[in-house]
PDB file of C-alpha atoms in Angstrom:
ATOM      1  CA  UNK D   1    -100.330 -32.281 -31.127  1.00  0.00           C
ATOM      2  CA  UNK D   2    -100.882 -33.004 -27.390  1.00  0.00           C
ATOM      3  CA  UNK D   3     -98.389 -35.336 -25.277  1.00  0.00           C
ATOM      4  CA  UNK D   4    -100.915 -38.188 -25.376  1.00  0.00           C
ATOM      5  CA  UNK D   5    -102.305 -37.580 -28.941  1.00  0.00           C
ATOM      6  CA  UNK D   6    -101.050 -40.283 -32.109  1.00  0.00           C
ATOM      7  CA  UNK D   7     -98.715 -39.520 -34.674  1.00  0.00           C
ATOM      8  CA  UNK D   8    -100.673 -41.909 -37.170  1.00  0.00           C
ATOM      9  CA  UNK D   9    -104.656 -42.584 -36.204  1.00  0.00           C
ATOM     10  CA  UNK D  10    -106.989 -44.284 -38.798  1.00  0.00           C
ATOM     11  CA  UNK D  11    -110.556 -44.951 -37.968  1.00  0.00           C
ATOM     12  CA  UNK D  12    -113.390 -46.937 -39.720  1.00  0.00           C
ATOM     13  CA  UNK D  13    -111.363 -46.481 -42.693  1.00  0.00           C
ATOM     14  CA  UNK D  14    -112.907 -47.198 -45.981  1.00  0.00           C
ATOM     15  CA  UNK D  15    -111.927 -46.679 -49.615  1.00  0.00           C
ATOM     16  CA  UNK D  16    -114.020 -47.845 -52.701  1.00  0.00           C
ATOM     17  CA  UNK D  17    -113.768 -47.330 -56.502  1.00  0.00           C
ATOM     18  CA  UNK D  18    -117.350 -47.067 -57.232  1.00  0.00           C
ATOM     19  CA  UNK D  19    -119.228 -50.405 -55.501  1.00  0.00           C
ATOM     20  CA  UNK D  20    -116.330 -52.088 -55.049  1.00  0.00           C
ATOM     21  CA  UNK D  21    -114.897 -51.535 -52.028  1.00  0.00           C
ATOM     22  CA  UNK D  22    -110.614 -51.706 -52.674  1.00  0.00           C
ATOM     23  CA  UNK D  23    -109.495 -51.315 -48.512  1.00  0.00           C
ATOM     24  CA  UNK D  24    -111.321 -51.635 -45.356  1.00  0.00           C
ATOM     25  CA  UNK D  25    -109.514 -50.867 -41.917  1.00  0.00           C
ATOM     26  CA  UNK D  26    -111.039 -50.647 -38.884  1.00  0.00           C
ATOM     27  CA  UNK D  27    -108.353 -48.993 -36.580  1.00  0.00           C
ATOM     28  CA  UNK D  28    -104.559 -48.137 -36.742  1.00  0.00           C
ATOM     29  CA  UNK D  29    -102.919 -46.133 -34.025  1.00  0.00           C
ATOM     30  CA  UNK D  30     -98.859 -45.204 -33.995  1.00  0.00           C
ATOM     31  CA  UNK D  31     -97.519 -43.014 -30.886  1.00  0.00           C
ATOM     32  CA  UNK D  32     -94.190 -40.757 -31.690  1.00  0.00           C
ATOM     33  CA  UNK D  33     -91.157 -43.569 -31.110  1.00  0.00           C
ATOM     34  CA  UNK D  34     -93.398 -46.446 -32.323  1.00  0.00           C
ATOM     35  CA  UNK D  35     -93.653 -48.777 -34.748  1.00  0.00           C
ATOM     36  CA  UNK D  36     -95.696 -51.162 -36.957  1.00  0.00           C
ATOM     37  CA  UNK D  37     -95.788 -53.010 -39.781  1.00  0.00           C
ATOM     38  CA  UNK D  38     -99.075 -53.690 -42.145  1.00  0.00           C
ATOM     39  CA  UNK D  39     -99.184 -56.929 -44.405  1.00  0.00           C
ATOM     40  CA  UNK D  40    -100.920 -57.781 -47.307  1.00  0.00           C
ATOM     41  CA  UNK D  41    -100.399 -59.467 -50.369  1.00  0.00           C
ATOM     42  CA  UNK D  42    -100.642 -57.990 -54.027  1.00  0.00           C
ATOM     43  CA  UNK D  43    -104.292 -56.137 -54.492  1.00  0.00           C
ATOM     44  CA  UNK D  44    -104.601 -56.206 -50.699  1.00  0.00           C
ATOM     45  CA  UNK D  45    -104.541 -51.881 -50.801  1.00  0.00           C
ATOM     46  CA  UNK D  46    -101.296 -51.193 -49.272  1.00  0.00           C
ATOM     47  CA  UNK D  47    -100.473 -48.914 -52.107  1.00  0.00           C
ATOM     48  CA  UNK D  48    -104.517 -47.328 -51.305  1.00  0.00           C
ATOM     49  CA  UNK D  49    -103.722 -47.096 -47.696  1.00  0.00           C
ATOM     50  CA  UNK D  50    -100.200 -45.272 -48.149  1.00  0.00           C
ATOM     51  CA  UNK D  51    -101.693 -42.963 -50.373  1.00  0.00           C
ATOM     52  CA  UNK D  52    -104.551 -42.465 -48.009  1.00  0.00           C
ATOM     53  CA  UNK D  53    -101.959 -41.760 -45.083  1.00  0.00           C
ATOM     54  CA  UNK D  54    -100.292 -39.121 -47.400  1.00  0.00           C
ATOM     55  CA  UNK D  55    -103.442 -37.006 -48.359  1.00  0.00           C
ATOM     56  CA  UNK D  56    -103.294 -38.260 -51.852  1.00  0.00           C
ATOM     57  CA  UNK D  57    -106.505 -40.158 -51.844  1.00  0.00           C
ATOM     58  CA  UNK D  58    -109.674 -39.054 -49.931  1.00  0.00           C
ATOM     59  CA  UNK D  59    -111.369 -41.798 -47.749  1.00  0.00           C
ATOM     60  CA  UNK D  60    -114.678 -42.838 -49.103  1.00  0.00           C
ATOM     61  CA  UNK D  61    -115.354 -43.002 -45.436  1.00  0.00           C
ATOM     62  CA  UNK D  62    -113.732 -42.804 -41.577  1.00  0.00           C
ATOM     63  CA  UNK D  63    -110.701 -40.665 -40.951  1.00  0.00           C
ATOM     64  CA  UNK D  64    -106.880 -40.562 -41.112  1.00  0.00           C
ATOM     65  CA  UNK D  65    -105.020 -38.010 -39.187  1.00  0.00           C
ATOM     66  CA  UNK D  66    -101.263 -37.180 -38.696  1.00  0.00           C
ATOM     67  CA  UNK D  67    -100.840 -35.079 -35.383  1.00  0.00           C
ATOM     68  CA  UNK D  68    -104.394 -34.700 -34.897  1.00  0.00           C
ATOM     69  CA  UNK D  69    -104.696 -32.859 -38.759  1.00  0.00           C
ATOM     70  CA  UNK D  70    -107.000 -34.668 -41.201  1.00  0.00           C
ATOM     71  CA  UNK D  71    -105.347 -34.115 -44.484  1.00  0.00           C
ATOM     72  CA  UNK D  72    -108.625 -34.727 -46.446  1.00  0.00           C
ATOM     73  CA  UNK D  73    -109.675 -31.591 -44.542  1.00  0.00           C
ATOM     74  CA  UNK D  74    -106.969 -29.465 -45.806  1.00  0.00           C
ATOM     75  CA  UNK D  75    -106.643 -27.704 -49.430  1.00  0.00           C
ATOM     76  CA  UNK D  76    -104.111 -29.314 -52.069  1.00  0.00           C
ATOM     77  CA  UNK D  77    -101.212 -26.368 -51.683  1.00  0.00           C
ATOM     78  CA  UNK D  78    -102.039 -26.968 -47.152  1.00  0.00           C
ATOM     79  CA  UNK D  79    -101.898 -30.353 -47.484  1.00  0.00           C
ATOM     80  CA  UNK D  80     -98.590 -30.581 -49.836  1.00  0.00           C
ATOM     81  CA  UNK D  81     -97.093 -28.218 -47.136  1.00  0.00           C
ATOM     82  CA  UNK D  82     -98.112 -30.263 -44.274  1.00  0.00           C
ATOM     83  CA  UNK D  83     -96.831 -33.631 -46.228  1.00  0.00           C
ATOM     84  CA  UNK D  84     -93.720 -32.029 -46.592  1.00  0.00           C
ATOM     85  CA  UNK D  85     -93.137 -31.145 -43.510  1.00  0.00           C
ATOM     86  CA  UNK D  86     -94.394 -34.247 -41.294  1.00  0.00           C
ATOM     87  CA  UNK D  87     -94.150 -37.156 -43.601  1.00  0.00           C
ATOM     88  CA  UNK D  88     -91.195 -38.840 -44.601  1.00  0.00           C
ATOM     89  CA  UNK D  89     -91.006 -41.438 -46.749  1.00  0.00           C
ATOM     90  CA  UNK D  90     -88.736 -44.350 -48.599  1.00  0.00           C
ATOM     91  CA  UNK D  91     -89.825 -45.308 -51.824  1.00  0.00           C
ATOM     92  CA  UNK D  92     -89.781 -49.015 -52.952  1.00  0.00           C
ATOM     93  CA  UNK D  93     -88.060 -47.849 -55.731  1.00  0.00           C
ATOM     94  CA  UNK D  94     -85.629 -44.920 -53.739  1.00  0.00           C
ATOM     95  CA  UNK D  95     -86.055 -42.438 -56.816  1.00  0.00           C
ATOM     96  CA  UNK D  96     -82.166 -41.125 -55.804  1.00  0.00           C
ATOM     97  CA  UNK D  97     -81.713 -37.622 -57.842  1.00  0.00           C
ATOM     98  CA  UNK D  98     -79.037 -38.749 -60.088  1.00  0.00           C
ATOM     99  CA  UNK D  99     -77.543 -35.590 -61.075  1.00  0.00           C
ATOM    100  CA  UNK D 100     -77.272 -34.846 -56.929  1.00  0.00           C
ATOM    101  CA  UNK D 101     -74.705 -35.439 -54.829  1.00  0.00           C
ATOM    102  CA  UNK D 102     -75.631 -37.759 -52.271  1.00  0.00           C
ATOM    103  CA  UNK D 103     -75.681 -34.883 -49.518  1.00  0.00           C
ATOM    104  CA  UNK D 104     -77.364 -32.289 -51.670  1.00  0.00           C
ATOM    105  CA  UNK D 105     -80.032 -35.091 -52.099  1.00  0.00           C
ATOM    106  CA  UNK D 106     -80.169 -34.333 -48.384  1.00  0.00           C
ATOM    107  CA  UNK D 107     -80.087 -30.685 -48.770  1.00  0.00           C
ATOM    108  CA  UNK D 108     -83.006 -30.651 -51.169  1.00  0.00           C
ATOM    109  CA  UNK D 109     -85.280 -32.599 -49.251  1.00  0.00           C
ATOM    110  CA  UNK D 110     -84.513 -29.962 -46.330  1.00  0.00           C
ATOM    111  CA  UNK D 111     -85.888 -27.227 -48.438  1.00  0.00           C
ATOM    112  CA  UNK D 112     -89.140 -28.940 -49.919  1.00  0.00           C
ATOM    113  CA  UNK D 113     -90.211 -29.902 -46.266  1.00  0.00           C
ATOM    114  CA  UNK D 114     -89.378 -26.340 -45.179  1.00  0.00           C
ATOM    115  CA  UNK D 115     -87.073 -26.345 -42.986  1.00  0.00           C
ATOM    116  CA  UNK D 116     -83.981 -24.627 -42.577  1.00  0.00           C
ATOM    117  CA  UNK D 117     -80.691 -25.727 -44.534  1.00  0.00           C
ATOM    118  CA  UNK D 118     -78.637 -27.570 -42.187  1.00  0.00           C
ATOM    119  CA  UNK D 119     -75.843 -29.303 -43.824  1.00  0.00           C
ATOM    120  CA  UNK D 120     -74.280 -30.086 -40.575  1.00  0.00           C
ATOM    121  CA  UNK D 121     -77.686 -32.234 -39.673  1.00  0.00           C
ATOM    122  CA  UNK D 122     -77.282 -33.740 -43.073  1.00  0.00           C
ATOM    123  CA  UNK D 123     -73.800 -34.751 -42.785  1.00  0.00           C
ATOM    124  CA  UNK D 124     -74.180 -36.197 -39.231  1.00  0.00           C
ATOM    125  CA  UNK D 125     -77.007 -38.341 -40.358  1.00  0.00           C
ATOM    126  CA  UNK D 126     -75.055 -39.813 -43.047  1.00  0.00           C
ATOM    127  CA  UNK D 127     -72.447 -40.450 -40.670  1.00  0.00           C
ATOM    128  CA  UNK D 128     -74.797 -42.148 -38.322  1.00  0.00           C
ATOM    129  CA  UNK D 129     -75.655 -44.580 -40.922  1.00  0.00           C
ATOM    130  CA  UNK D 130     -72.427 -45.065 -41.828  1.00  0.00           C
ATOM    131  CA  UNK D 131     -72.077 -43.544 -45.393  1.00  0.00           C
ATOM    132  CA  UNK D 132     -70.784 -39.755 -44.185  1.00  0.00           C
ATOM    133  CA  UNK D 133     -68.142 -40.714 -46.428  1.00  0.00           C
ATOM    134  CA  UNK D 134     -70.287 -41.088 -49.235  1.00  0.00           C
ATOM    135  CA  UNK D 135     -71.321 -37.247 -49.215  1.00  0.00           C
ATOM    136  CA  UNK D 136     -70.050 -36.167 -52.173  1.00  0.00           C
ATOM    137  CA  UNK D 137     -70.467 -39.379 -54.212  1.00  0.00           C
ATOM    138  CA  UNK D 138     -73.382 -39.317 -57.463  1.00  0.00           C
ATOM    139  CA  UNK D 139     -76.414 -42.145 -56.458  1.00  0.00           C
ATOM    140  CA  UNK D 140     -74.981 -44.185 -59.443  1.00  0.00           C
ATOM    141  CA  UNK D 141     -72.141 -45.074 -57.640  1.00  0.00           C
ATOM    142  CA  UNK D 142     -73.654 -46.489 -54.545  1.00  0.00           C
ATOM    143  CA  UNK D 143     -74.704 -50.388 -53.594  1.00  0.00           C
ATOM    144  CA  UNK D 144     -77.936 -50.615 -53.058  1.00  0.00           C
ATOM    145  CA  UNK D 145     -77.796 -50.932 -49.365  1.00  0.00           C
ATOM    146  CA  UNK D 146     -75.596 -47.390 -49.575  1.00  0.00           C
ATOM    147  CA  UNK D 147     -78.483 -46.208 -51.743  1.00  0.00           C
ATOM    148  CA  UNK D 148     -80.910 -47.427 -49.282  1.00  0.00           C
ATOM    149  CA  UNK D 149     -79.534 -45.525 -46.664  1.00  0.00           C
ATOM    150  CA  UNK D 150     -78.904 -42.675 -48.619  1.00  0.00           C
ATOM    151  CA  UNK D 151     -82.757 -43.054 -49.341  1.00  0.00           C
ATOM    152  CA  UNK D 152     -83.893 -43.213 -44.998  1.00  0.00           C
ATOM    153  CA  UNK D 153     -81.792 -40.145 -44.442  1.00  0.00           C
ATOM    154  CA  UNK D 154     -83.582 -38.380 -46.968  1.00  0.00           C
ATOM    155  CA  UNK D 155     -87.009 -39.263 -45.525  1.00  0.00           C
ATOM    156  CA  UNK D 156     -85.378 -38.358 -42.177  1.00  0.00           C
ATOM    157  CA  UNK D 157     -83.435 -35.166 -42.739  1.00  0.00           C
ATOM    158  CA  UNK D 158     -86.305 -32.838 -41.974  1.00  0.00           C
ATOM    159  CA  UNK D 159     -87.244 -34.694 -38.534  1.00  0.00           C
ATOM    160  CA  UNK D 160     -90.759 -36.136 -39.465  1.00  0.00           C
ATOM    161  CA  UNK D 161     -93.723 -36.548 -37.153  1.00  0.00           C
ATOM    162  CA  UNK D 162     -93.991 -40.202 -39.403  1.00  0.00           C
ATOM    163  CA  UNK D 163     -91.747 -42.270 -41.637  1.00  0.00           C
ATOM    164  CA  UNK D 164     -93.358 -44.710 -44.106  1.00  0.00           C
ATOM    165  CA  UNK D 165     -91.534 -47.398 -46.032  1.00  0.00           C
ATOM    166  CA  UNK D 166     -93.031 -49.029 -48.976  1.00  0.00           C
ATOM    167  CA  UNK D 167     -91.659 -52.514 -49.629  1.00  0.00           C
ATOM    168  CA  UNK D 168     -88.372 -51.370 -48.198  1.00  0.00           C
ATOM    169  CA  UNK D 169     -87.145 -55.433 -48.176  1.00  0.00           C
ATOM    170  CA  UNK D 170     -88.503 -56.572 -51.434  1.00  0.00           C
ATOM    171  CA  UNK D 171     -85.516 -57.064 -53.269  1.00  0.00           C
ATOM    172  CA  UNK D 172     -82.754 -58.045 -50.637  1.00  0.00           C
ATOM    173  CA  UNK D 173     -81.692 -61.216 -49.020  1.00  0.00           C
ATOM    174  CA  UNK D 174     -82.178 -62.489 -45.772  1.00  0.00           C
ATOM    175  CA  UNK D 175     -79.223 -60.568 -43.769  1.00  0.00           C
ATOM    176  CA  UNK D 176     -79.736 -56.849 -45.543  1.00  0.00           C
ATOM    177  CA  UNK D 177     -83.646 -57.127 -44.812  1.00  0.00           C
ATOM    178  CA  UNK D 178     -82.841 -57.639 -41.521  1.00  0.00           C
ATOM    179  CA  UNK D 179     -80.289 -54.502 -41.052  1.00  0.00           C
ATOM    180  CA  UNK D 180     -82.838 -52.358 -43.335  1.00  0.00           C
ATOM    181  CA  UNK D 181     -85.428 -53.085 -40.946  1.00  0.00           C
ATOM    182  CA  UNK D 182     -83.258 -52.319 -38.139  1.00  0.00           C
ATOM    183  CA  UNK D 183     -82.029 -49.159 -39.711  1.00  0.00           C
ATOM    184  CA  UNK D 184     -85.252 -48.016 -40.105  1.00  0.00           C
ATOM    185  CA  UNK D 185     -86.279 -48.891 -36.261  1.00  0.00           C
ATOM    186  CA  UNK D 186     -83.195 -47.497 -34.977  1.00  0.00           C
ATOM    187  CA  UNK D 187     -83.245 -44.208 -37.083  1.00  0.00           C
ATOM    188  CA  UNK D 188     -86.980 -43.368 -36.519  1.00  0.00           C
ATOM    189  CA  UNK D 189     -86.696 -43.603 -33.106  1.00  0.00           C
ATOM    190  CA  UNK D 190     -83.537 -41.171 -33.041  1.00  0.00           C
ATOM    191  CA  UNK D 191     -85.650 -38.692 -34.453  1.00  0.00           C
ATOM    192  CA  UNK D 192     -88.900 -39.805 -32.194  1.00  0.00           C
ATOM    193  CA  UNK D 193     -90.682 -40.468 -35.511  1.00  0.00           C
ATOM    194  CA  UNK D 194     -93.541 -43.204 -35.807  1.00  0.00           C
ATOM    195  CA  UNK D 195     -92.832 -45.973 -38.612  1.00  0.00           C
ATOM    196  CA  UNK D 196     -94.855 -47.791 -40.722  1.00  0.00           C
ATOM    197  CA  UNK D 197     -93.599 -50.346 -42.620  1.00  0.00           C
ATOM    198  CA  UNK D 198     -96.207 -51.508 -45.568  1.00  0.00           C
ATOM    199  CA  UNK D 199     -95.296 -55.051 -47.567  1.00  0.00           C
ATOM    200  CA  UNK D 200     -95.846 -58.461 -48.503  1.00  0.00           C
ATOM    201  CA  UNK D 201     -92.489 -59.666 -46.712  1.00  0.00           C
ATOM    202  CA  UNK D 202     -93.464 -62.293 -44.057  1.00  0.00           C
ATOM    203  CA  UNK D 203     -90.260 -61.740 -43.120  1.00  0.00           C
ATOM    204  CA  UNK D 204     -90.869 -58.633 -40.985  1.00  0.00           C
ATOM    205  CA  UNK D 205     -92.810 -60.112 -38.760  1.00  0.00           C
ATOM    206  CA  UNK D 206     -91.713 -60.002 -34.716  1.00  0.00           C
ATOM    207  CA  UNK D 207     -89.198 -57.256 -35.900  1.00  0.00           C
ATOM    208  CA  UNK D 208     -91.946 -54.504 -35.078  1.00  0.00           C
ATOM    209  CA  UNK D 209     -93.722 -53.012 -32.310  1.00  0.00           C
ATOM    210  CA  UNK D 210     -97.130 -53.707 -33.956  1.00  0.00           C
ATOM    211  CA  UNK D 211     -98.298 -55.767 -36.470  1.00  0.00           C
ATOM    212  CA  UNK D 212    -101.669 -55.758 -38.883  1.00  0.00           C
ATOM    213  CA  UNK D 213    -103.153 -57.998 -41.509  1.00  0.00           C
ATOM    214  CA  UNK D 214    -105.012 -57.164 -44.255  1.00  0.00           C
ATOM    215  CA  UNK D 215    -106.062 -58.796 -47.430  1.00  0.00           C
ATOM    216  CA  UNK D 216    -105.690 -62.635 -47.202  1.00  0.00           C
ATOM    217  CA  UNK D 217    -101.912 -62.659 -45.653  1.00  0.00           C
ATOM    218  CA  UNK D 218    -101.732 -65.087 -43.052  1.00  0.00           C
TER     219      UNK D 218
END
C-alpha cells in the first residue's frame, strides 16, 4: 500500500440478486487512522456491503479494495489469508469462545490472522481497555460491556489495516453506546486502523469522521 493509497475504497459499487438490485454505492473512501460510519435501516444492505468489504460476496459490479488488493480478484484460500490478516472485525453478536480464556481468545485470533504469538501484545491491550484483569476469566463471566471489549481486542490483536463493527450499539443504553463508540475510535486509531461502523443507530451520528446514508435513513 502506498503512503497516499486508502485502507477501504469502494467504487460504483453494485450488488443484485438476479434483477433486483439489493445495494448500490457510489463511492466510500477510509485513509489508515480514519473513520466512518454507514446508516441504513433493516433491508438497506449493510449486512451485503460488510460481506462485500470482507471478500465474502462478489460485486455484481464496481470494485472494493483493502490496501489497494481487490479481494474478488483473489482465490478463496488468498483471500481467507488476506482477511485474516488485514480485517478485523466485532460481531453484533461477539461470538466469545466460551471454553477460552479471555486472553487465549486473544491468542487464537493471533494465530488465524498469522501473526506471531505475542501474549505480551495481548495482555497490554486488555490492559488498555481496562479488563487486563480479566485475562484469565471464561466469556461467561463477563458484563457485556467487559465482553464487548474483550470482543475489540480480539478484532485488534493482530494490528489490522481495517476494523469493522456490525451493530456494535444495538443493544446498550445511551451512556455505554457512547463509550463503545469511543472505544472503538480511540483503539483503531492506536493501532492506525480505519473503522467502519455499519448500523441503524441514529445515535452515532457526529461521533465519526465520516458519515453515509443508504437505504431510506434520514
Amino acid at each position: 500500500m502506498t503512503q497516499n493509497s486508502a485502507v477501504l475504497d469502494i467504487r460504483s459499487l453494485r450488488f443484485a440478486y438476479g434483477d433486483r438490485t439489493v445495494l448500490q454505492l457510489e463511492e466510500l473512501s477510509l485513509q489508515a487512522g480514519e473513520t466512518g460510519a454507514v446508516l441504513g435501516p433493516s433491508g438497506s444492505g449493510k449486512t451485503t456491503l460488510l460481506h462485500l468489504i470482507a471478500g465474502l460476496l462478489r460485486p455484481t459490479q464496481g470494485t472494493v479494495a483493502i490496501c489497494g488488493q481487490r479481494l474478488d480478484a483473489l482465490g478463496a484460500a488468498a483471500c481467507d489469508r488476506f482477511r485474516g490478516r488485514h480485517l478485523g472485525i466485532v460481531f453484533q453478536r461477539l461470538h466469545l469462545l466460551p471454553a477460552l480464556s479471555v486472553l487465549d481468545n486473544l491468542l487464537l485470533a493471533q494465530r488465524l490472522a498469522g501473526v506471531a504469538h505475542d501474549a505480551k501484545a495481548a495482555q497490554s491491550l486488555l490492559d488498555a481497555l481496562d479488563i487486563g484483569s480479566l485475562a484469565g476469566s471464561r466469556p461467561a463471566s463477563l458484563s457485556q460491556g467487559q465482553a464487548q471489549r474483550v470482543a475489540i481486542a480480539r478484532a485488534l490483536v493482530h494490528k489490522p489495516s481495517l476494523l469493522l463493527a456490525d451493530e456494535p450499539t444495538s443493544s446498550l443504553d445511551d451512556d455505554n453506546a457512547a463509550r463503545a463508540i469511543d472505544l472503538l475510535r480511540t483503539q483503531a486509531r492506536a493501532v492506525n486502523a480505519a473503522l467502519l461502523v455499519v448500523t441503524h443507530d441514529r445515535r452515532i451520528r457526529g461521533r465519526l469522521d465520516r458519515e453515509l446514508r443508504i437505504g431510506s435513513a434520514s
